[in-house]
Short mmCIF file of C-alpha atoms in Angstrom, two decimals:
data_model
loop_
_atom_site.label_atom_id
_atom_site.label_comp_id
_atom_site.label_asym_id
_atom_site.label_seq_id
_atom_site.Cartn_x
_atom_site.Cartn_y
_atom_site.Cartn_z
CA UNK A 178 247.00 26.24 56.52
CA UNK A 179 250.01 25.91 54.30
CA UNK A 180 249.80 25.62 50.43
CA UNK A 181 251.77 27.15 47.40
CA UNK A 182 251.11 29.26 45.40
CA UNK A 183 251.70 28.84 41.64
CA UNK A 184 250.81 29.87 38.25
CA UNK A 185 251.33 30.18 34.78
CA UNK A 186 252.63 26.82 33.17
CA UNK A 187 251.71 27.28 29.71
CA UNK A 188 252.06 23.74 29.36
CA UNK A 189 252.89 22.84 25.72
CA UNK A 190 254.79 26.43 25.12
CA UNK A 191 257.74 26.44 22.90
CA UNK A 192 260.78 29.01 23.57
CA UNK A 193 261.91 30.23 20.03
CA UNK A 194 261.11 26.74 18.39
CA UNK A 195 262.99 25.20 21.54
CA UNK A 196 260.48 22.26 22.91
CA UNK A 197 260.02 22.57 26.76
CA UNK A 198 258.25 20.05 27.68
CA UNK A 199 261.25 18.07 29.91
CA UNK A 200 261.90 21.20 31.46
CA UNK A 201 258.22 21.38 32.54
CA UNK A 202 258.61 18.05 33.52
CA UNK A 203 261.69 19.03 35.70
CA UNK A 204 259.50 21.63 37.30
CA UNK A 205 256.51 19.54 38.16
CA UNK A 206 258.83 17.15 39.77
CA UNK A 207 260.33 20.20 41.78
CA UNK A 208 257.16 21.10 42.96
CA UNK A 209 255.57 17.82 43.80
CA UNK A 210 258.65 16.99 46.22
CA UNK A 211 258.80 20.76 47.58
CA UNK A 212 255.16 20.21 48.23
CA UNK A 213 255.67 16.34 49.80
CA UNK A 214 258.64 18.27 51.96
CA UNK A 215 257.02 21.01 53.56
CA UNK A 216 254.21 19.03 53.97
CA UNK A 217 251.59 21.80 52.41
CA UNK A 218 247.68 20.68 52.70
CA UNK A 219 247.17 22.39 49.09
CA UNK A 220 247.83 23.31 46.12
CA UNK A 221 246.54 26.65 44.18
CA UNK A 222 247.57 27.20 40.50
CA UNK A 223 246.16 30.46 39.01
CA UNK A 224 245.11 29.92 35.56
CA UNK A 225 247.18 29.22 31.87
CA UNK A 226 247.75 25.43 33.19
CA UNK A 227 248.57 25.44 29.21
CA UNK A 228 249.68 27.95 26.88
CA UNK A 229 247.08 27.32 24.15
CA UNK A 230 242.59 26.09 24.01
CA UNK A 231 243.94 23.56 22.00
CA UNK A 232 247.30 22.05 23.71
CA UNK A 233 249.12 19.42 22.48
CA UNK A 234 248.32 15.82 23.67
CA UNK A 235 251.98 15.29 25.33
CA UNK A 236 250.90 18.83 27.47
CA UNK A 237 247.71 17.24 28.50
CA UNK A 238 249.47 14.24 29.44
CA UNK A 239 251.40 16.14 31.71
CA UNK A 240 249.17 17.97 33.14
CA UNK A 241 247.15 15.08 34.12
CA UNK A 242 250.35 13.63 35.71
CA UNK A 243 250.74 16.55 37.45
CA UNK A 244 247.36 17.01 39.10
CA UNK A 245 247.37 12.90 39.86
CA UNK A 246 251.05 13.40 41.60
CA UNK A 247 250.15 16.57 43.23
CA UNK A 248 246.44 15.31 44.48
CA UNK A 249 248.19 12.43 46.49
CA UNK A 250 249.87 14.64 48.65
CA UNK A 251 247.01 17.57 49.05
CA UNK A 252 244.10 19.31 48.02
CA UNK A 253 244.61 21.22 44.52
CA UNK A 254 242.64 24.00 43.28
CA UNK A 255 242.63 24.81 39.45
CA UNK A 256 241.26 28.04 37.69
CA UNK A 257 241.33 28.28 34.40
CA UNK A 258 243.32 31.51 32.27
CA UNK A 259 243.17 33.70 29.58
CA UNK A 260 245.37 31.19 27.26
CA UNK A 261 243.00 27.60 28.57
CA UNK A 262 240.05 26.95 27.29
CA UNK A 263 237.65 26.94 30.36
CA UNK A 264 235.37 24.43 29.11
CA UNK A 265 238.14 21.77 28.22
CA UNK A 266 239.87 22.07 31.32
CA UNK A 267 236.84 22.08 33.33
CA UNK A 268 235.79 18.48 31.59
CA UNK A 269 235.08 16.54 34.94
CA UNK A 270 235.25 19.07 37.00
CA UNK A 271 232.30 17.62 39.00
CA UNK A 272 233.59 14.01 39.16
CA UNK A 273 237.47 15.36 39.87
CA UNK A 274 236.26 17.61 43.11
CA UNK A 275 235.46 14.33 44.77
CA UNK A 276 238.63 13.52 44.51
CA UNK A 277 240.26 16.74 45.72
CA UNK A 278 241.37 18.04 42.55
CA UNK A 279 239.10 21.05 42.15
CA UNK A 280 238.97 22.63 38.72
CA UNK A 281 237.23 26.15 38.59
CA UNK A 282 236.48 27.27 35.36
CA UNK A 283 233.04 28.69 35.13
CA UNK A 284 232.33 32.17 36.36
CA UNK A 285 229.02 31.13 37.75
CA UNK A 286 230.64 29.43 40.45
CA UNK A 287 233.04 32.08 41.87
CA UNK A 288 230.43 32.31 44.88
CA UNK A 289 231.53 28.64 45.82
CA UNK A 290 234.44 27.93 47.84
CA UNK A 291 236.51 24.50 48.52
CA UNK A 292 236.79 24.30 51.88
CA UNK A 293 240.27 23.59 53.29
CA UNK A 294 240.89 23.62 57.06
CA UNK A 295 238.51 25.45 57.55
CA UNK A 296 239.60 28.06 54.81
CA UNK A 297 237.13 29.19 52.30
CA UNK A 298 239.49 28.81 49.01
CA UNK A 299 237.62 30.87 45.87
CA UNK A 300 238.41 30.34 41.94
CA UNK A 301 237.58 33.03 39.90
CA UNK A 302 238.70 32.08 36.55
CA UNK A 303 239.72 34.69 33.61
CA UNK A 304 236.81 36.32 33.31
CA UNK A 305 236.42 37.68 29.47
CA UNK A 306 234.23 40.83 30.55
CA UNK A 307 232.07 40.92 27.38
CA UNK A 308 231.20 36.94 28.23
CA UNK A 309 230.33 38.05 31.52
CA UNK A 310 228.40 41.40 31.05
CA UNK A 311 224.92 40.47 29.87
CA UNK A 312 224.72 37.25 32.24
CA UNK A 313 225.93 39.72 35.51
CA UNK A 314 223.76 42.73 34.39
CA UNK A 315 227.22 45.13 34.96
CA UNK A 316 226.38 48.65 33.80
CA UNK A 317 230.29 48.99 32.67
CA UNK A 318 232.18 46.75 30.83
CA UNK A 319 236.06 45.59 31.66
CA UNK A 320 237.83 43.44 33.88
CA UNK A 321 237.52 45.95 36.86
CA UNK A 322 233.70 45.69 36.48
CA UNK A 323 233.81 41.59 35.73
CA UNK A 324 236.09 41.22 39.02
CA UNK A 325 234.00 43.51 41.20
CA UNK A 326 231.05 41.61 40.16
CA UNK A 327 232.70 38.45 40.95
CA UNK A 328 234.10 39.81 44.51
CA UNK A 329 230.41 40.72 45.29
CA UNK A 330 229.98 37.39 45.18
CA UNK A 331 232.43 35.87 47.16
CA UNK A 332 231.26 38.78 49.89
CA UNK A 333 228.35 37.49 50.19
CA UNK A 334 229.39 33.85 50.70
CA UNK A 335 232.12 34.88 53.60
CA UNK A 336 229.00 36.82 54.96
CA UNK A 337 227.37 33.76 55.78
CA UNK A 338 230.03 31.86 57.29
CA UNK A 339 230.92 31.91 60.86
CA UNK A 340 232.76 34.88 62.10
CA UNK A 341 236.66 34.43 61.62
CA UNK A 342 236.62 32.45 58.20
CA UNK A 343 239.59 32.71 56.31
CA UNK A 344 239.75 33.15 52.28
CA UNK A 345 241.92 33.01 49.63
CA UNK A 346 241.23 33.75 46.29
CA UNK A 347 242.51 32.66 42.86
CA UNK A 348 242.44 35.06 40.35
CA UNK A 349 243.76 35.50 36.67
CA UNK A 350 243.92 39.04 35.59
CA UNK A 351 246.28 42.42 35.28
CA UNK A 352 246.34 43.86 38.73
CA UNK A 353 248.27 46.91 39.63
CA UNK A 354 248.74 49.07 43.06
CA UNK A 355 248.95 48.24 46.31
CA UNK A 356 251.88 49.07 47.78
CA UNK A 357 254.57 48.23 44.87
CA UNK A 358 255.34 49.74 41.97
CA UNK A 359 253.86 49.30 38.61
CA UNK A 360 254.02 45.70 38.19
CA UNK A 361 256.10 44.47 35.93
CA UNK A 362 255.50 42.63 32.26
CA UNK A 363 256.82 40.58 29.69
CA UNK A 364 257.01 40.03 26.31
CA UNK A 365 255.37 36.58 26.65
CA UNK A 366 252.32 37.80 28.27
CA UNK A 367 249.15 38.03 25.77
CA UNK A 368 247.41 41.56 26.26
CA UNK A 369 243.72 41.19 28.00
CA UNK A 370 243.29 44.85 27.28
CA UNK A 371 239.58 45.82 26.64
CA UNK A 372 238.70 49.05 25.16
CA UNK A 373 242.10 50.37 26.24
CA UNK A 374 242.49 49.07 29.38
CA UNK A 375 243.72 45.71 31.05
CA UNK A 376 244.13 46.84 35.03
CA UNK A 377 242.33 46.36 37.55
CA UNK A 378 243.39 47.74 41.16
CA UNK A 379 244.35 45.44 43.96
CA UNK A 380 241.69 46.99 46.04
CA UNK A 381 239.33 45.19 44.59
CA UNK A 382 240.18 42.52 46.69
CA UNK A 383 240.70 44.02 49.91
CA UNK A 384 239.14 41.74 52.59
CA UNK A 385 240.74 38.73 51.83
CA UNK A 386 243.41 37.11 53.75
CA UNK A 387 245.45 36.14 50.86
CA UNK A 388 245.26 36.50 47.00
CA UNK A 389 246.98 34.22 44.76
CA UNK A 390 247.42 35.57 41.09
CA UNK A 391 247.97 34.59 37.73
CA UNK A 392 249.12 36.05 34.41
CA UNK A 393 251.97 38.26 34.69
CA UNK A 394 255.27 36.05 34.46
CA UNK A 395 257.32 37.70 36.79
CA UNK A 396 257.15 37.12 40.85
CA UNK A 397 255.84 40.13 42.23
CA UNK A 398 254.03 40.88 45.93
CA UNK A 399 251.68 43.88 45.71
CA UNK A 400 250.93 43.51 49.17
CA UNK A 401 252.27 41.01 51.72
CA UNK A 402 248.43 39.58 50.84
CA UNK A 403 248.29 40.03 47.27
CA UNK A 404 251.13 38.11 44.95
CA UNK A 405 251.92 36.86 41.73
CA UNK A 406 253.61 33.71 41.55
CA UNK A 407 255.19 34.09 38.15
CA UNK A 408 255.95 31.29 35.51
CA UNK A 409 257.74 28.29 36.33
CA UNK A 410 260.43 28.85 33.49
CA UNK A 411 261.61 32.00 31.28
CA UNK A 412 259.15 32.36 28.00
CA UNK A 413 260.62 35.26 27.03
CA UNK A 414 264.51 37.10 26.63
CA UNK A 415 262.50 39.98 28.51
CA UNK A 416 262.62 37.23 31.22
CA UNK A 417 266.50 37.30 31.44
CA UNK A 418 266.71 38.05 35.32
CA UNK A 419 263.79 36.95 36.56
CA UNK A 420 263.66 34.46 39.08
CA UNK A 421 261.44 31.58 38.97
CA UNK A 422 259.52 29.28 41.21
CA UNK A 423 256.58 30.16 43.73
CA UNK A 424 255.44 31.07 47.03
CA UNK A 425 255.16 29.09 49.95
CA UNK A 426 252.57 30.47 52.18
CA UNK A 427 251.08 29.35 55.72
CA UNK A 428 248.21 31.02 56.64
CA UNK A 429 247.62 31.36 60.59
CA UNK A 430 244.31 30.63 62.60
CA UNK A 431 244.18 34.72 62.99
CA UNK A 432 244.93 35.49 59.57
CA UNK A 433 248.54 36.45 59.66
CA UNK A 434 250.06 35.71 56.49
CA UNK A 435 254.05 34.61 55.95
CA UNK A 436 255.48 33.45 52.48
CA UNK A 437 258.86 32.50 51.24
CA UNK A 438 259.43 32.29 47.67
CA UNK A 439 261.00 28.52 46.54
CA UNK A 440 262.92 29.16 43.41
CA UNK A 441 262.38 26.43 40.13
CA UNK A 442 264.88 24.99 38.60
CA UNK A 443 266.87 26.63 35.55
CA UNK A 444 267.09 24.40 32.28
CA UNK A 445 269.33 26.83 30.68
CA UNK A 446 270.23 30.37 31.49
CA UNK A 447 269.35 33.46 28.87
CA UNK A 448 271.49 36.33 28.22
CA UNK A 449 270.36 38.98 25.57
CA UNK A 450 274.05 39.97 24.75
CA UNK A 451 275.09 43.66 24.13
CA UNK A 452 275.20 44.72 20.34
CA UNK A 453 278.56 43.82 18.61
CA UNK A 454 280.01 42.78 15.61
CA UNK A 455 280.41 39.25 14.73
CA UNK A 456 284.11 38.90 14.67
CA UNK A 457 284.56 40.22 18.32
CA UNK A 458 281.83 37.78 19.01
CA UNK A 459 283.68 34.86 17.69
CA UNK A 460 287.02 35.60 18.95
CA UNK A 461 286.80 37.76 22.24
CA UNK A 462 287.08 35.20 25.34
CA UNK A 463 285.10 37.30 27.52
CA UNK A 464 281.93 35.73 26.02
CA UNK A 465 283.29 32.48 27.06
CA UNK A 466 280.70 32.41 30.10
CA UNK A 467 277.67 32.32 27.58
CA UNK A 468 278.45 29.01 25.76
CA UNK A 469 276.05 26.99 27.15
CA UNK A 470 273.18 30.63 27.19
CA UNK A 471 270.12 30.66 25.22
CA UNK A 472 271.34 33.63 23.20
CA UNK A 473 269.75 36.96 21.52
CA UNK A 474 272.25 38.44 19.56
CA UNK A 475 272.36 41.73 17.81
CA UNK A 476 275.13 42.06 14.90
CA UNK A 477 276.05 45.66 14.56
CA UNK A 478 278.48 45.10 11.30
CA UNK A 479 277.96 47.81 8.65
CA UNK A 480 276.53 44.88 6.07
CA UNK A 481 275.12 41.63 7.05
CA UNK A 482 277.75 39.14 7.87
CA UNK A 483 277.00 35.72 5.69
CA UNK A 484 276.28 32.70 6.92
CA UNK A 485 276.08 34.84 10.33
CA UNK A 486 274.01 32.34 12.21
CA UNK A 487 276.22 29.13 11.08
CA UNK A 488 279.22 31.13 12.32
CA UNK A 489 277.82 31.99 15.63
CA UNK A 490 276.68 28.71 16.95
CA UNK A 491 280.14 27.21 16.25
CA UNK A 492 280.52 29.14 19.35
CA UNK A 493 277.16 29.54 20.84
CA UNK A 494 275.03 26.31 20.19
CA UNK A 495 272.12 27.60 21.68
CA UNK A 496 271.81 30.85 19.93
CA UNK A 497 268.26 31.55 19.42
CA UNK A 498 267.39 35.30 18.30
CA UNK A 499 269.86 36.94 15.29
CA UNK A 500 269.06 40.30 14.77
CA UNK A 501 270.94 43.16 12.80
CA UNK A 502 271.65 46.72 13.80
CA UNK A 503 273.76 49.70 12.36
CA UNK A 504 276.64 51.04 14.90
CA UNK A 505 275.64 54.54 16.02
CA UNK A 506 272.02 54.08 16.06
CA UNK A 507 271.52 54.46 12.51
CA UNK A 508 268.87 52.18 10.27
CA UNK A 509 266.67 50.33 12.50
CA UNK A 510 267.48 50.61 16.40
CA UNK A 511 268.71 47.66 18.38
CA UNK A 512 265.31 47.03 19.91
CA UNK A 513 263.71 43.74 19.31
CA UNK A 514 261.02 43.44 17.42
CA UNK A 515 258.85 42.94 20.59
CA UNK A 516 260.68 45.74 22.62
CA UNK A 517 259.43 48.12 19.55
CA UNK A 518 255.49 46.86 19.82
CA UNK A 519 255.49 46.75 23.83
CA UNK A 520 253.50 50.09 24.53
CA UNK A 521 251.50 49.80 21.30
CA UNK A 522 247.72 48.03 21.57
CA UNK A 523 247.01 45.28 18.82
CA UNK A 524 245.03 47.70 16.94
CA UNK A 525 247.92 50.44 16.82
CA UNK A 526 250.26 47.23 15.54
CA UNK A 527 247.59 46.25 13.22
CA UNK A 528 246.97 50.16 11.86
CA UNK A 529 250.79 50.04 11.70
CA UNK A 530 250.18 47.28 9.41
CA UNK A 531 248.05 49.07 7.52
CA UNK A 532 249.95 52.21 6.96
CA UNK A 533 253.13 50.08 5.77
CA UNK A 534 251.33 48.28 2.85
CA UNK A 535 248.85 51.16 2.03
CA UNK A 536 251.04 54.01 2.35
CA UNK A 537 248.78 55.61 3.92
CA UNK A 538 247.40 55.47 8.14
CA UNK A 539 244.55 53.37 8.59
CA UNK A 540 241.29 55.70 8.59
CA UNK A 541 238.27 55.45 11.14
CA UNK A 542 236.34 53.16 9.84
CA UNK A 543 239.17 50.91 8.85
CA UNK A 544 240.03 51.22 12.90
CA UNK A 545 236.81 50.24 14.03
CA UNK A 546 236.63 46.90 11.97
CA UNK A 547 239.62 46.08 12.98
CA UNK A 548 238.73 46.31 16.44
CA UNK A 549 235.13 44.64 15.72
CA UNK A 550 237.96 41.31 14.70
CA UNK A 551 239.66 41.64 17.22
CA UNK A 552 236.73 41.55 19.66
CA UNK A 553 235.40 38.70 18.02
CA UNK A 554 238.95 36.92 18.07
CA UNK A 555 239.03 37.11 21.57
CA UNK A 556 235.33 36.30 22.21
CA UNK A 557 235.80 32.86 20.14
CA UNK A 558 239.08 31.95 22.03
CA UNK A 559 236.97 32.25 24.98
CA UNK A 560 234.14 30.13 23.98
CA UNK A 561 236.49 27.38 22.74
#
C-alpha cells in the first residue's frame, strides 16, 4: 500500500495577523496532484485539520474541498487533534465512511480499523486523558496511560485478524525516543502537558508497521516506523529552517516500510534577522536578500528609534515582529517573548503573572486554583 502521510493544517491559522488561507490553498492543491501522481490508495492526516473548535467558515470550506478533491483519488482517514473539536469534525462521520472519507474522532472507536488493501488503518484521536480516565477505568492518569489504553485496544483487534495483517496507526500526541534525539518543538505548538508531563514514549506503539503522527510541526522520524509529518507551512519564526511537506510511504506485503519526504510549497520565506540597529538595517546592502522575508527584527539602538516600524518596511514590506534590545546584553535580552516562556508550564507563566502585579510570588493555594482553571479550560475545549 502507498499513502501519505500528513498532518497539522491548522486550517484558518493566521501568521502574525498575516491571513493564510491561499497559501493553504496552494498546499492542498500540492498535495492533491502529488497524491493523483504517485498514484497513492490513501490518505492519512493526523489531527488539527484546523487550528481552532470554532474555525472560521472560509477554513471549513476548505477543508471540505479538500477531503472532496482528495476522496476522488483515494481512501482518506481523518483523526481529530488537540486544537479540533472532535465532535464538529466528526459530524457525519457515519454517512462520510461510506464514501471513503473516514473521520475518527471518538476514542471509543480506536479498536476499529478502515480496512485498506488489506491494511488495518487505526485513528486514535487526541485523547484528553482526564476525558478518557473514568470511561477506560486507567489507574493513572496522562497521555502515556490514555495511549496505552487505546493500544490495548487496537492489540486486541490485530489479534483477531489473520496472521500477517498490516497496521498503521494515526495518532495525535507528544512522543519522544526511539532512536532520535529529543524531538524537536515550536513555538506554535499548544502544550498538552498534564500534571507536568506531555510525553509519551514511542514504545508504546511498538508492533505496528507504521505510525503516522500529529502535533509537533517539525518533520521528524523517530524510527524508520514512527514519523511526524510536520505542518504544511511555517506558524512560527521558531519554524525558520524547517522544511515542509510530508511523507510518502509504501508499505510492502511483508511489512517493509520505505518513505520519502515531498516538500510543500513556500509562500514566503522567514528569517529572524540578527540584532542591529536600525540605521545599518536601512542602509547596509547585505540585507538586500531579505526584501521579500517575513521578518523578526530586533533593534538594538540605545533608545527606541521613532516611527521604527514605518522606517523598516520602506525596506522590508513584510516585516512582521519589532522588538527592542540594549547592545551588550543589558535591559531585557534579545529573546522573544516566546523564546523566554518556552521551558516554563502555563502555570509558572501564569504565577509569573502573578508575582509581576502583586509583587509578591503566587502562594500555594493561589497555584492550585490556577491549575483547577486551567484543567477546566482544557476539559471545555475538549468537550466543544
Amino acid at each position: 500500500m502507498r499513502f501519505l502521510h500528513t498532518s497539522d493544517w491548522h486550517l484558518g491559522r493566521s501568521f502574525h495577523r498575516e491571513d493564510l488561507l491561499s497559501a493553504q490553498g496552494a498546499f492542498i492543491d500540492h498535495l492533491v496532484e502529488t497524491a493523483r501522481s504517485e498514484r497513492v490508495d490513501a490518505v492519512l492526516v493526523s489531527g488539527d485539520v484546523y487550528d481552532r473548535a470554532l474555525p472560521p467558515v472560509d477554513a471549513v470550506k476548505l477543508a471540505d474541498e479538500a477531503l472532496r478533491r482528495l476522496r476522488e483519488i483515494a481512501r482518506v482517514v481523518v483523526i481529530s487533534g488537540n486544537h479540533d473539536s472532535a465532535r464538529r469534525l466528526g459530524f457525519g462521520a457515519g454517512l462520510m465512511d461510506a464514501a471513503g472519507v473516514h473521520l475518527r474522532t471518538d476514542p471509543a472507536a480506536v479498536g476499529e480499523p478502515v480496512l485498506i488493501d488489506g491494511v488495518a488503518v487505526y485513528g486514535i484521536p487526541y485523547l484528553e486523558p482526564d476525558l478518557v480516565r473514568g470511561e477506560w477505568e486507567l489507574d493513572e492518569r496522562g497521555h502515556t496511560a490514555a495511549l496505552t489504553a487505546a493500544m490495548r485496544r487496537i492489540r486486541a483487534d490485530l489479534a483477531g485478524r489473520p496472521a500477517g495483517t498490516r497496521s498503521v496507526v494515526l495518532a495525535h500526541a507528544f512522543v519522544t525516543g526511539g532512536e532520535a534525539p529529543e524531538p524537536e518543538t515550536s513555538d506554535s505548538e499548544r502544550d498538552i502537558s498534564v500534571g507536568g508531563a506531555a510525553n509519551v514514549p514511542a514504545g508504546v506503539f511498538d508492533g505496528v508497521d507504521y505510525v503516522a503522527l500529529g502535533h509537533l510541526h517539525g518533520r521528524q522520524r523517530l524510527t524508520e516506523r514512527v514519523r511526524y509529518s510536520g505542518s504544511p507551512l511555517a506558524y512560527s519564526f521558531s519554524e525558520e529552517h524547517h522544511v515542509k511537506g510530508f511523507w510518502l510511504v509504501d508499505l510492502a506485503d511483508d511489512g517493509t516500510v520505505t518513505a520519502e519526504f515531498a516538500e510543500a510549497p513556500v509562500p514566503r520565506p522567514l528569517k529572524r534577522l540578527p540584532p542591529a540597529r536600525i540605521d545599518e538595517l536601512l542602509t547596509d546592502p547585505r540585507y538586500d536578500a531579505y526584501r521579500d522575508h517575513w521578518l523578526q527584527i530586533t533593534l538594538t539602538d540605545p533608545d527606541r528609534p521613532a516611527a521604527a516600524m514605518e522606517r523598516l518596511r520602506a525596506r522590508f514590506p513584510h516585516v512582521l515582529v519589532l522588538g527592542h534590545a540594549l547592545e551588550g546584553g543589558g535591559g531585557r535580552s534579545g529573546r522573544t517573548w516566546s523564546e523566554r516562556v518556552r521551558a516554563k508550564s502555563e502555570i509558572d507563566i501564569a504565577g509569573d503573572f502573578v508575582a509581576e502585579v502583586t509583587g509578591a510570588p503566587a502562594g500555594d493555594e493561589e497555584r492550585a486554583l490556577l491549575h483547577e482553571a486551567f484543567e477546566a479550560c482544557r476539559q471545555k475545549e475538549a468537550q466543544a
